[in-house]
Structure formats: structure tokens, C-alpha cells
XYZ file of C-alpha atoms in Angstrom:
660
model
C 181.691 140.333 111.664
C 181.062 140.963 115.414
C 183.688 140.187 118.316
C 181.629 136.804 118.969
C 181.522 135.872 115.396
C 185.383 136.107 114.967
C 185.790 134.128 118.136
C 183.753 131.280 116.721
C 185.370 131.346 113.630
C 189.003 131.357 114.840
C 187.929 128.320 117.252
C 186.287 126.295 114.333
C 189.475 127.190 112.266
C 191.630 125.604 114.963
C 189.710 122.652 115.557
C 189.690 121.710 111.729
C 193.499 122.357 111.055
C 194.599 120.336 114.226
C 192.492 117.151 113.406
C 193.986 114.893 115.809
C 197.653 115.792 115.325
C 200.061 117.146 118.302
C 202.007 119.137 116.036
C 200.799 120.865 112.904
C 201.239 123.603 110.321
C 197.922 125.228 110.313
C 198.208 127.468 107.391
C 200.992 129.204 105.876
C 202.857 130.975 108.694
C 200.813 129.577 111.513
C 201.811 126.935 113.900
C 199.687 124.800 116.086
C 200.749 122.540 119.156
C 198.278 120.539 121.088
C 198.399 118.874 124.819
C 199.147 115.494 124.945
C 195.122 115.133 125.945
C 194.171 117.003 123.134
C 192.205 119.184 124.984
C 194.522 122.023 125.050
C 195.685 123.817 121.738
C 198.346 126.901 121.592
C 198.861 128.548 117.927
C 201.614 130.967 117.138
C 201.104 133.123 114.019
C 204.378 134.318 112.299
C 202.980 137.167 110.207
C 203.392 141.188 110.721
C 204.180 140.060 114.548
C 204.461 137.255 116.545
C 200.963 136.036 118.144
C 200.270 133.303 120.456
C 196.727 132.152 121.347
C 195.216 129.502 123.425
C 191.999 127.154 123.133
C 190.852 124.596 125.820
C 187.977 122.133 125.173
C 187.007 123.936 121.981
C 186.732 127.498 123.681
C 188.858 130.455 122.893
C 190.632 131.152 126.395
C 193.404 133.692 125.156
C 192.610 135.483 121.911
C 195.721 136.529 119.566
C 198.145 138.211 121.586
C 201.428 139.791 120.659
C 204.596 139.014 122.008
C 208.079 140.442 121.209
C 211.560 141.707 122.532
C 213.267 144.696 121.834
C 216.875 144.486 122.132
C 219.237 147.573 122.186
C 221.082 148.111 118.993
C 219.462 144.948 117.384
C 215.588 145.812 117.022
C 212.431 144.001 118.163
C 212.419 140.287 117.815
C 209.232 139.492 116.829
C 208.612 142.368 114.497
C 208.421 141.070 110.680
C 209.378 137.707 111.849
C 210.778 134.930 109.367
C 211.055 131.140 110.123
C 214.242 129.440 109.518
C 213.049 126.117 110.884
C 211.293 124.112 113.414
C 211.531 121.213 115.754
C 209.145 119.380 117.581
C 209.260 116.420 120.524
C 206.960 114.697 122.891
C 208.128 114.017 126.175
C 207.056 111.491 128.838
C 209.648 111.706 131.691
C 209.429 111.402 135.403
C 211.038 114.262 137.897
C 212.134 112.717 141.700
C 211.802 116.142 143.683
C 214.239 116.370 146.511
C 211.551 117.867 148.674
C 208.068 116.866 147.119
C 205.554 119.769 147.707
C 202.844 117.875 146.323
C 204.175 114.457 144.835
C 206.922 112.410 145.297
C 206.903 111.421 141.664
C 206.107 114.469 138.999
C 205.014 113.557 135.807
C 206.772 115.784 133.210
C 204.593 115.168 130.092
C 204.253 117.476 126.995
C 204.680 118.274 123.664
C 207.013 120.839 122.284
C 207.561 123.208 119.501
C 210.661 125.068 118.828
C 210.120 127.779 116.163
C 213.744 129.052 114.820
C 213.352 132.426 113.677
C 215.922 134.103 111.317
C 217.877 136.761 112.901
C 219.498 134.417 115.726
C 216.468 134.162 117.949
C 213.306 131.985 118.372
C 210.419 130.633 120.473
C 210.418 127.742 122.379
C 206.624 126.558 123.256
C 205.000 123.434 125.380
C 201.878 122.179 125.880
C 200.891 120.206 129.120
C 197.726 118.905 129.881
C 197.477 121.314 132.665
C 198.836 124.400 130.924
C 200.895 126.110 128.122
C 204.344 127.905 128.419
C 206.450 129.911 126.032
C 209.746 131.547 126.257
C 212.182 133.540 123.977
C 215.729 132.363 123.418
C 218.297 134.518 121.549
C 221.616 133.277 120.085
C 223.967 136.613 119.721
C 227.336 136.674 120.596
C 228.434 138.557 123.555
C 226.257 140.515 126.020
C 223.098 142.013 124.933
C 220.874 144.685 126.518
C 217.076 143.878 126.542
C 214.934 147.276 126.461
C 211.604 145.697 127.061
C 209.727 142.506 126.485
C 206.248 142.567 125.195
C 203.590 140.200 126.496
C 199.689 141.128 125.693
C 196.992 138.715 127.297
C 193.962 138.969 125.095
C 190.992 137.857 126.780
C 187.370 137.668 126.638
C 185.084 140.540 127.441
C 183.527 138.754 130.422
C 186.761 137.641 131.920
C 187.475 138.485 135.571
C 190.801 138.400 137.570
C 192.069 137.842 141.102
C 194.243 140.713 140.944
C 197.010 141.351 143.401
C 197.833 145.221 142.751
C 200.907 146.683 143.380
C 201.531 150.695 143.624
C 205.207 150.199 142.742
C 208.181 147.982 142.131
C 209.249 148.314 145.901
C 207.151 146.007 147.332
C 207.266 142.642 149.519
C 204.423 141.181 147.056
C 202.353 140.762 149.898
C 198.961 141.679 148.365
C 195.569 141.120 148.850
C 193.637 139.847 145.481
C 191.297 142.162 144.412
C 188.368 140.503 142.104
C 187.844 142.674 139.042
C 186.573 142.836 135.487
C 189.688 142.501 133.461
C 188.170 145.416 130.934
C 187.794 147.600 133.767
C 191.450 147.561 134.781
C 193.137 151.019 134.185
C 196.712 151.090 132.603
C 197.994 152.743 135.689
C 197.021 149.333 137.605
C 199.678 147.170 137.940
C 199.613 143.461 139.606
C 202.385 141.057 140.440
C 202.065 137.386 139.969
C 200.443 134.965 139.954
C 197.428 136.465 138.802
C 194.196 134.055 138.133
C 191.834 134.857 135.581
C 188.315 133.423 136.186
C 185.706 132.618 133.214
C 181.838 132.567 133.735
C 181.768 129.017 133.071
C 183.946 128.227 136.296
C 187.283 127.715 134.050
C 190.473 129.371 135.478
C 193.619 130.863 133.735
C 196.649 130.991 136.352
C 199.297 133.348 134.802
C 202.733 133.459 136.161
C 206.510 133.049 135.033
C 209.054 129.897 135.828
C 212.889 129.636 135.685
C 213.205 133.576 136.354
C 217.106 133.631 136.334
C 219.217 136.754 135.429
C 216.248 138.514 134.530
C 213.589 140.649 136.119
C 210.274 139.695 137.242
C 206.967 140.032 135.380
C 203.879 142.297 136.285
C 200.962 143.216 134.171
C 198.684 145.996 133.918
C 195.319 146.698 132.157
C 194.661 148.556 129.067
C 192.543 151.479 130.255
C 190.747 151.029 126.930
C 187.529 148.786 128.185
C 189.558 145.858 126.410
C 189.706 142.690 128.211
C 193.811 143.077 127.709
C 196.544 142.833 130.272
C 199.921 143.979 129.121
C 203.664 143.327 130.556
C 205.732 145.581 132.573
C 209.197 145.023 133.842
C 211.368 146.611 137.028
C 214.124 148.677 134.919
C 217.608 147.693 135.798
C 218.901 149.656 138.914
C 221.968 151.925 138.333
C 222.190 153.961 141.893
C 220.609 152.746 144.849
C 219.900 154.536 148.141
C 219.665 152.772 151.792
C 216.631 153.946 153.817
C 216.794 152.828 157.319
C 218.848 149.582 158.072
C 217.176 147.381 155.629
C 215.352 149.096 152.592
C 217.334 149.523 149.679
C 215.383 151.849 147.046
C 216.401 152.262 143.404
C 217.015 156.067 142.943
C 218.075 155.880 139.305
C 217.225 153.175 136.682
C 218.727 151.819 133.543
C 216.591 152.370 130.041
C 217.033 148.664 129.587
C 215.051 145.872 131.966
C 218.296 143.549 131.706
C 221.784 143.243 130.428
C 222.832 139.647 130.156
C 224.272 137.013 127.632
C 223.310 137.281 124.279
C 222.998 133.371 123.988
C 220.608 132.100 126.485
C 217.063 131.186 127.182
C 214.650 133.633 129.212
C 211.895 132.831 131.549
C 208.984 130.889 130.726
C 205.728 132.660 130.271
C 203.030 130.297 132.138
C 199.509 130.045 131.497
C 197.994 127.217 133.407
C 194.382 126.103 132.354
C 191.758 124.386 135.154
C 188.346 122.944 134.475
C 187.711 123.080 137.858
C 189.234 124.980 140.887
C 190.827 121.839 142.397
C 193.033 121.275 139.381
C 194.727 124.517 140.345
C 195.915 122.838 143.886
C 197.272 119.733 141.965
C 199.053 121.671 139.487
C 202.939 121.705 139.608
C 203.705 123.324 136.303
C 206.029 126.329 137.457
C 208.212 123.521 139.478
C 208.239 121.553 136.045
C 209.321 124.477 134.319
C 212.234 125.390 136.855
C 215.894 124.564 135.850
C 216.928 121.091 136.464
C 218.697 120.280 140.168
C 222.285 122.010 140.314
C 223.291 120.636 143.531
C 225.312 117.549 143.490
C 224.456 116.088 147.095
C 221.314 116.874 148.672
C 221.038 114.038 151.298
C 221.508 117.253 154.226
C 218.280 119.084 153.148
C 215.769 118.437 155.611
C 212.294 119.598 155.497
C 210.596 120.355 159.130
C 208.340 122.463 161.322
C 209.903 125.750 163.169
C 209.096 127.171 166.472
C 208.932 130.678 165.693
C 209.277 133.493 167.971
C 208.633 137.025 166.271
C 204.807 136.518 165.734
C 203.920 135.885 169.151
C 206.274 138.590 170.515
C 207.875 136.005 172.858
C 205.186 135.999 175.184
C 206.323 133.271 177.242
C 204.788 132.743 180.567
C 204.656 130.367 183.640
C 208.758 130.426 183.875
C 210.902 131.071 186.462
C 212.980 133.933 183.617
C 212.336 136.849 182.372
C 211.052 136.463 178.542
C 213.143 138.411 175.531
C 215.440 138.051 173.231
C 217.957 136.366 175.498
C 219.525 132.878 176.043
C 216.980 131.515 178.522
C 214.101 132.158 176.164
C 215.477 130.493 173.087
C 216.521 127.570 175.455
C 212.529 127.309 176.573
C 211.781 127.499 172.535
C 214.678 124.656 172.322
C 212.957 122.326 174.893
C 209.442 122.897 173.245
C 210.861 121.664 169.845
C 212.498 118.788 171.147
C 209.326 117.623 173.137
C 207.397 117.558 170.109
C 209.935 116.530 167.496
C 209.981 119.961 165.622
C 213.261 120.155 163.787
C 214.161 123.777 164.005
C 213.772 127.093 165.956
C 214.441 130.453 164.269
C 215.993 133.302 166.170
C 214.681 136.273 164.450
C 215.107 139.866 164.420
C 217.198 140.784 167.793
C 219.526 138.194 167.925
C 222.026 140.254 166.561
C 222.183 144.054 164.866
C 220.102 144.042 161.792
C 222.824 146.131 160.067
C 225.868 144.027 161.218
C 225.394 140.378 161.571
C 228.569 140.058 164.171
C 227.361 142.824 166.572
C 225.674 139.956 168.775
C 222.840 140.862 171.271
C 224.815 140.800 174.705
C 221.928 138.851 176.146
C 222.568 136.075 173.611
C 225.228 133.437 174.338
C 225.027 132.270 170.727
C 227.489 129.301 171.318
C 225.842 127.778 174.520
C 222.696 127.872 172.134
C 223.825 126.202 169.449
C 225.468 123.476 171.806
C 222.168 122.971 173.896
C 220.003 122.651 170.498
C 222.596 120.395 169.233
C 222.184 118.259 172.184
C 218.449 118.414 172.178
C 218.604 117.682 168.391
C 216.998 120.469 166.978
C 218.372 122.752 164.600
C 218.752 126.678 164.541
C 217.690 128.978 161.602
C 219.129 132.708 161.467
C 216.831 135.727 160.446
C 218.906 138.408 158.566
C 218.470 141.608 156.499
C 219.336 141.034 152.978
C 221.812 143.754 152.477
C 224.101 143.071 155.683
C 224.327 139.334 154.412
C 225.326 140.914 150.914
C 228.026 142.971 152.943
C 230.063 140.479 154.332
C 228.288 137.232 152.675
C 231.352 134.891 152.923
C 232.396 135.787 156.008
C 228.816 135.657 157.675
C 227.912 132.276 155.879
C 231.143 130.845 157.043
C 230.408 131.773 160.923
C 227.086 130.409 160.925
C 228.375 127.111 159.543
C 230.939 127.109 162.375
C 228.211 127.709 164.852
C 226.272 124.783 163.290
C 223.549 126.845 161.792
C 220.923 124.797 159.669
C 219.428 127.519 157.499
C 219.018 131.300 157.157
C 216.181 133.276 156.775
C 216.971 136.379 154.547
C 214.785 139.329 154.776
C 213.463 142.717 153.308
C 214.676 142.265 149.832
C 211.398 143.922 148.692
C 212.497 143.952 144.645
C 212.764 141.622 141.583
C 214.712 143.449 139.234
C 217.578 142.068 137.616
C 219.879 142.884 140.241
C 218.082 141.500 142.768
C 216.795 138.282 141.012
C 220.554 137.439 140.526
C 221.054 137.950 144.515
C 218.630 135.008 145.211
C 220.852 132.741 143.115
C 223.720 133.663 144.852
C 222.042 133.325 148.176
C 220.935 130.007 147.056
C 224.464 128.741 145.741
C 226.481 130.174 148.741
C 224.104 128.477 151.229
C 224.238 125.271 149.699
C 227.921 125.278 149.742
C 228.075 125.330 153.618
C 224.879 123.078 153.735
C 222.368 125.820 154.761
C 218.624 126.093 154.215
C 217.235 129.275 152.921
C 213.794 130.567 153.732
C 213.353 134.020 151.430
C 211.116 136.800 153.108
C 210.231 140.280 151.857
C 210.582 138.356 148.751
C 208.502 137.858 145.062
C 207.097 134.761 144.290
C 208.709 131.232 143.800
C 209.373 130.768 139.898
C 210.749 127.493 140.176
C 214.015 127.992 141.882
C 213.186 125.059 144.802
C 213.929 122.575 141.762
C 216.922 123.969 140.822
C 218.450 124.805 144.664
C 215.981 122.882 146.969
C 218.070 124.102 149.945
C 215.773 126.960 149.213
C 212.676 125.268 151.039
C 210.273 128.206 151.026
C 209.648 131.869 150.618
C 207.099 134.635 152.045
C 205.723 137.180 149.091
C 202.422 136.489 150.261
C 200.205 138.541 152.855
C 200.193 136.098 155.854
C 199.271 135.760 159.283
C 201.821 138.515 160.233
C 199.441 140.829 158.977
C 196.889 140.317 161.747
C 199.324 141.979 164.201
C 198.337 145.250 162.591
C 195.648 145.212 160.211
C 192.035 143.193 159.522
C 192.969 141.935 156.183
C 193.658 138.256 157.087
C 190.279 136.746 157.235
C 189.066 133.338 156.008
C 188.107 134.643 152.894
C 191.766 135.788 152.126
C 193.066 132.359 153.444
C 190.777 130.351 151.030
C 192.141 132.745 147.982
C 195.848 132.033 148.733
C 195.746 128.281 147.852
C 194.537 129.241 144.044
C 196.600 132.326 143.850
C 199.992 132.850 145.355
C 200.361 129.201 146.238
C 199.793 128.187 142.849
C 203.494 129.502 142.184
C 205.110 127.422 144.844
C 205.803 126.999 148.525
C 204.372 129.918 150.414
C 205.550 130.715 154.380
C 202.355 131.952 155.556
C 203.337 131.154 159.336
C 200.074 129.544 160.395
C 199.251 128.076 163.839
C 198.030 130.345 166.404
C 196.079 129.316 169.355
C 194.573 132.337 170.051
C 191.269 132.759 167.270
C 188.764 135.160 166.990
C 185.159 135.624 165.623
C 184.784 138.352 162.978
C 183.277 140.447 165.800
C 185.812 139.662 168.333
C 188.940 140.134 166.254
C 191.197 142.930 167.011
C 194.820 143.468 165.657
C 197.000 143.654 168.609
C 201.035 143.482 167.748
C 202.226 142.236 170.860
C 199.276 139.767 171.566
C 198.084 138.885 168.354
C 195.308 136.470 167.090
C 193.591 134.976 164.232
C 190.195 135.289 162.373
C 188.323 131.863 162.138
C 188.351 129.177 164.018
C 190.633 126.760 165.780
C 190.183 124.125 163.311
C 190.760 126.511 160.735
C 193.992 127.219 161.651
C 194.954 123.563 161.871
C 193.549 122.830 158.594
C 196.118 124.932 156.920
C 199.065 122.612 157.932
C 197.646 120.475 155.130
C 196.160 123.091 152.814
C 199.184 125.302 152.445
C 202.447 123.663 150.971
C 205.479 125.003 152.758
C 208.710 122.100 153.032
C 209.588 124.662 156.012
C 206.214 125.374 158.175
C 206.208 127.423 160.943
C 204.448 126.998 164.211
C 203.711 130.929 164.977
C 202.416 130.732 168.570
C 204.151 130.702 171.890
C 205.299 127.478 173.277
C 203.688 128.557 176.546
C 200.306 128.393 174.142
C 200.966 125.384 172.420
C 202.008 123.434 175.660
C 198.433 124.196 177.483
C 197.083 122.718 173.936
C 198.367 119.049 173.965
C 195.366 118.036 171.607
C 196.483 120.580 168.990
C 199.868 119.673 169.490
C 199.388 115.698 168.807
C 198.008 117.159 165.194
C 200.921 119.656 164.600
C 203.547 117.374 165.745
C 203.068 114.786 163.337
C 201.638 116.479 160.431
C 204.188 116.147 157.440
C 205.478 119.384 155.472
C 206.234 116.969 152.344
C 204.148 115.035 150.383
C 203.828 111.875 148.375
C 200.185 112.990 146.666
C 197.663 115.612 146.809
C 193.993 115.237 145.915
C 191.655 118.511 145.891
C 188.104 116.858 147.212
C 186.332 120.578 146.611
C 187.697 123.655 145.945
C 186.155 127.073 144.807
C 188.497 130.280 145.027
C 187.978 132.881 147.489
C 184.983 130.436 149.222
C 186.388 127.050 150.597
C 188.830 124.171 149.924
C 189.147 120.668 151.082
C 192.666 118.785 150.307
C 193.721 115.369 151.458
C 197.318 114.550 151.269
C 199.307 111.449 151.645
C 202.578 110.668 153.198
C 203.900 106.989 153.395
C 201.019 104.994 154.581
C 199.159 108.118 156.172
C 196.683 110.505 154.826
C 195.838 114.004 156.042
C 192.939 116.041 155.274
C 192.460 119.845 155.573
C 189.063 121.636 154.893
C 188.752 125.483 155.189
C 185.746 128.121 154.530
C 185.328 131.645 154.490
C 182.833 133.471 156.695
C 179.718 131.163 155.291
C 179.249 128.191 157.416
C 179.254 125.138 155.172
C 178.388 121.709 155.033
C 180.681 119.153 153.103
C 180.393 115.512 152.325
C 183.807 113.613 152.058
C 184.184 110.349 150.195
C 187.337 108.330 150.839
C 187.610 106.738 147.354
C 191.249 107.801 147.190
C 192.345 105.569 150.170
C 193.709 102.367 149.977
C 192.090 99.123 150.497
C 192.018 98.175 154.442
C 191.075 100.407 157.599
C 192.310 103.320 158.878
C 192.136 105.077 162.195
C 191.119 108.619 161.860
C 191.516 111.324 164.176
C 189.400 114.396 163.303
C 189.442 117.851 164.570
C 186.152 119.706 164.002
C 184.515 123.063 164.670
C 182.819 122.790 168.046
C 179.209 123.350 168.522
C 180.051 126.722 169.982
C 182.918 128.218 167.381
C 180.619 130.375 165.889
C 180.716 132.763 169.086
C 183.935 131.224 170.639
C 186.423 130.485 167.845
C 188.751 128.402 169.661
C 186.223 125.856 170.692
C 186.994 122.631 168.901
C 185.960 118.887 169.278
C 188.731 116.091 168.553
C 187.497 112.621 167.948
C 188.294 109.095 166.521
C 186.585 106.495 164.132
C 187.989 103.746 162.153
C 187.176 104.904 158.171
C 187.588 102.906 155.024
C 187.569 103.863 151.213
C 183.641 102.993 150.897
C 182.464 105.497 153.636
C 181.448 108.765 153.112
C 181.447 111.546 156.032
C 179.377 114.707 156.329
C 181.105 117.350 158.056
C 180.412 120.961 159.401
C 182.322 124.182 159.100
C 181.311 127.133 161.048
C 181.963 130.537 159.924
C 185.735 131.207 159.145
C 185.964 127.464 160.267
C 187.906 124.531 159.302
C 188.164 120.518 159.693
C 191.643 118.486 160.263
C 192.208 114.809 159.951
C 194.781 112.334 160.309
C 194.335 108.904 158.812
C 196.715 106.144 160.096
C 196.480 103.097 158.349
C 195.782 100.434 160.562
C 197.590 97.155 160.198
């Protein structure tokens, strides 16, 4: 029997055996779980090995794929398994996030199957309308050592993937997404997550993990055999480390296991989101739903907002009567700018202290004076720091920051996600929360639901963001419209948008101390609607913003958290249009790659009544002068349809204010 015939036979058998039930024993030692809308089915085979497969809309998405865990001194969980008992449940609840990244109320609706296997372990499987997830659990006394966890993903021969390739486990997770045929990926090629599988029919499978606690991060590599197969890989537990410079801590000797952990626990969720159309990925928050519930008792102090940022623009302040640099006067200027436009925060990035010693303050900085000035102006200060310097004196440093009146910390250069480093993230989240400090992780791995558990973790990097435009040509409009479907699927991302110096493809140059962006001004403005981050940077110098009052009219009012999200049109790596609601107002952002595009926007998502819409469109000459844009106002209602034009690398942004 050919592969295609086998595939059709498997799909037919699944369809016949489920017959409308959400839970079912398909045949001896096989279990089926269906999503609430009945479109997605996950099958677990408990035979010589544990196998899982996924069918969506009658089409096989993931063929039977082996999963297991190897424990030191215990053996392989998943080899010759035997079922002790099963449990099922259906859940229809609501999650009210402290900081709503996509929506103010998150429906948490799923069917769940728990398979208890003999030998004190089991599988928990969930089927949502927008994806499937499974996790192992164990019930052993004392401590266990996990030698390895096996995950194979057996895809279809024609499948491709957006593959964020890594060269080692020492990484900022700031990758470009290569678009590769899955079967052509070598066994030496490894990627971080999330990765996005693309089917020829347009459907997508986003692969990532959630609830990553006390365990290393998951990577994938190819089979090297010509088969459409991906396999798991994990960084081993570090036994010895070496400091290189003042911030990079490399693992020089590793254990033969990936984790030493509690014997009774649940392991991270392995997540497979299924999207019939690309826009579904923008509205999907399955990673957040699968995170551990809130662990903080009081959260009213956690405030999202926008941040005036210093490092990207190299403190290019001008038209002032002081010498710009890392000094008290410059940061008072940032505070004045933030206060003028209602920005909640400024950041003191690298240079306010010695990176390796948080108590050795730059003599040009009067820290107490700055904090007093910021308090007077109702602007919060966030402090950048290197992770290992914080680790050396965490309690002392955080206590000092709290005494100063700091609102948060930006922790940088972790560059790893082995078990030891993953535990560091949770420790920082906990210790910062005790002192009412927000956290922005840079030099970090992708989000895995920690913002649900500790909502003081507002955002993180783990993205090849705008900072790379200071030294490379990688940050193209195509990259910009790939990120919402790939990295952003995992959660909030600190891309740091907002430059007022914009360049066409032909005119762009990476200049470290006078940086610019590829694409148009409206492309940058649209990012504040398209990109999700409860803590959103304004990367350019206040001096540049002050001479752009029309752009600041938009940037001063655009929210950083949202009550509702609608993807209006979307194609990964090509274009995206997103509408988001906050209170009674709507905001729309549209972006394209280097291809100019014309779209029609329907406003059927609006409430009844009329809205005053302020738009920021690419100017007639934006194809040759990227900073050219046109601001217009018009009334709009839900019955209207608007045609918009996006220049090469272009964008379009709008604020719709409900009229009384």
C-alpha cells in the first residue's frame, strides 16, 4: 500500500470510529479525543510505543508520531505501555487575564483525556477548537533525572516550515525564519520554537510549548533521511559554567540528563495549534491558556504602558542646551518627553551602572535626583541590567531598586534555556513581584505562558527585532510580516518599534549610532497595533518624536493591551491587517512586505453608530521617500468599506473613536 493510500485509510478509520463522540475508545489500545467543534481529532495509540496523531477537517495533519520519556534508573516511559485507567472531562470556562494581550475575556473551552499508565506515569491530552496539546505526568517518590524526552512530528511529504534555525543552545533566540521543505531539513539543522508548518492547502500548524517550568526548552531538528519528520532536542543540564566577558555565561560541562526534578509533577505542554487560515494564528492564545494559573495574590500595581527607550537611538538628543549622553540631564529630557505625551515609563539602559556591578553607579548619573524628578512628573523608571549581575546580589539589588522607586527591571543576556536558566526566570518573576517590580526579559527564549502565572512579566525579547537594523540588513518588511505568525504566536514580543527615520530598500544602511528602519513611516506606526506587547517601546530619540507631532498623536494614545482582536486579512510573510478594540475605540494596523498592495477593509466588526477615524497612510511618494505619509480624518460606520493602498514596505494605521 502506498503512503497516500495508508494516509487515506487512517483518516477514514478515524472518521468512522469517532462518529460524533468527543471521547472514544477507537479500537483496542487506541483513544480518540475530539475538539468541542468536532473539527479536530487527536488519537493516542498505546501499543508497543505511545503514538499521537492529529486530523483536522478530515485531513491528516500529523501522522502517528512516537513520544516517550527516558528516566535514569527507571527506563523509558512509553515503551510497551499498559493502560491502568482513563479519565475524561469537558471544560467551558473563562480566563480573565490581568493584562489582556489579545482580549479581556479568554474562553477556555476544551475536551480533555487523561490516560493513566501502569508504572506511575501518564498522559494528559487536550483538544481545543484551535489546537491540541499533550503533556506527560509522573507519580514517582523523591527526585528523578530525565535523560531525554522524545517527541517526533511525522508530517506530510509536501509540508514546508518557517524554521528559526539555531547553531547552538547558547542563543538569544533572535532568528530569521527560513522557509524550508520539511523533508529537506538535515539532522544537523536545529531550530528554536515556535516553528510554523505550512500545508499546500494553506492550513498551518504552529508548534511550541507552554508551562515550561523546572525543565529545559524544546528544540526541533530534521531527520536527514528525506522524510518529513522533525525530532525533539533539549539542552542538557549544566554542571560547569564559564563567564565570558561581563555577561555571557557558557556551559563548559554538561550532565548526561536534561533535568533533575520532582518525581511527582506535570511536564510542559507540547502544543500544536491548527489554523485553517493564517489570520487564525493572530487570534490564537492557546499558549497563554495552557500556562499555570495566576500565583500572585495582588496585582493592581501591575501597569502596562509605553516606554521612551534610549539605547536604540544612541541618545541622539539635539536642540538642547546640555551635552547628550548617559547623564542626569539627558534622562530628565526623556522624562519630560514621556510626561508631555502621557508615556508611562522610561528605561535607563546600559550605562547607568557598571554592567557587572549594579551598585557601582555611573558618576554622571544622579540616581536619587532622577527618581525624584520622574515621580514628580508621574513617569516610572525601568532599569536595565545583566542577568548574572542580578543573580550575584538579587535580594540586595531588588531591595535597592524598590527603595529608589523603580517600577521594573529589564533583565538581559541570559542566552540559554536549560533547566537551570528556566528556573532563573521564575525566580526573577517571583522576587520582582514581591517588590512590585515589572519584568522585561531580553536575551531570552520565547514566552511559554509565564505571563499568566506571573503577570508582572509584561514582555520579553527572543525576537530578531528592530535593534538588528543598527548592524544588519535583516530587518526587512518581509521579516516584519512573518513575526506575527511565528514568534508572536508564543506571546508578547519586545520588537521595539517606532523609528521616525525610515528608508526604502535602496536607501537603507545599517548605521549603529544613527539607525533607521526599512519600510515606511506608516509601516512603523502599524506595528503598535499588529505587535503585541503590554510594555511597548518607542525606540527613537525624543528629539525626533518632538518634531513629528502628528505621529505622536497616534503613538500617545495607542494602547498596549486589548479587549478584542480581529485579523482582517493575513498571509504569513506577505501581509497582515489587524483590528483591535480598547474600551469604545478601535485601532487598525496593516503592513506589507516589499510588494505594494491594495486592500478593501470592511468595518462589520464595529458596534452600531458612527466613529471618527484618523488614518495614517503611505504618502504618494513613500515608494521613494519612506517617511512620506498622509494623515486624514473621516467618519465611518460598520456598513462602510474602505480601499487602502500600501507602498512597498508600507503600512496603514487608524484610530477609530466612537462618536456620542
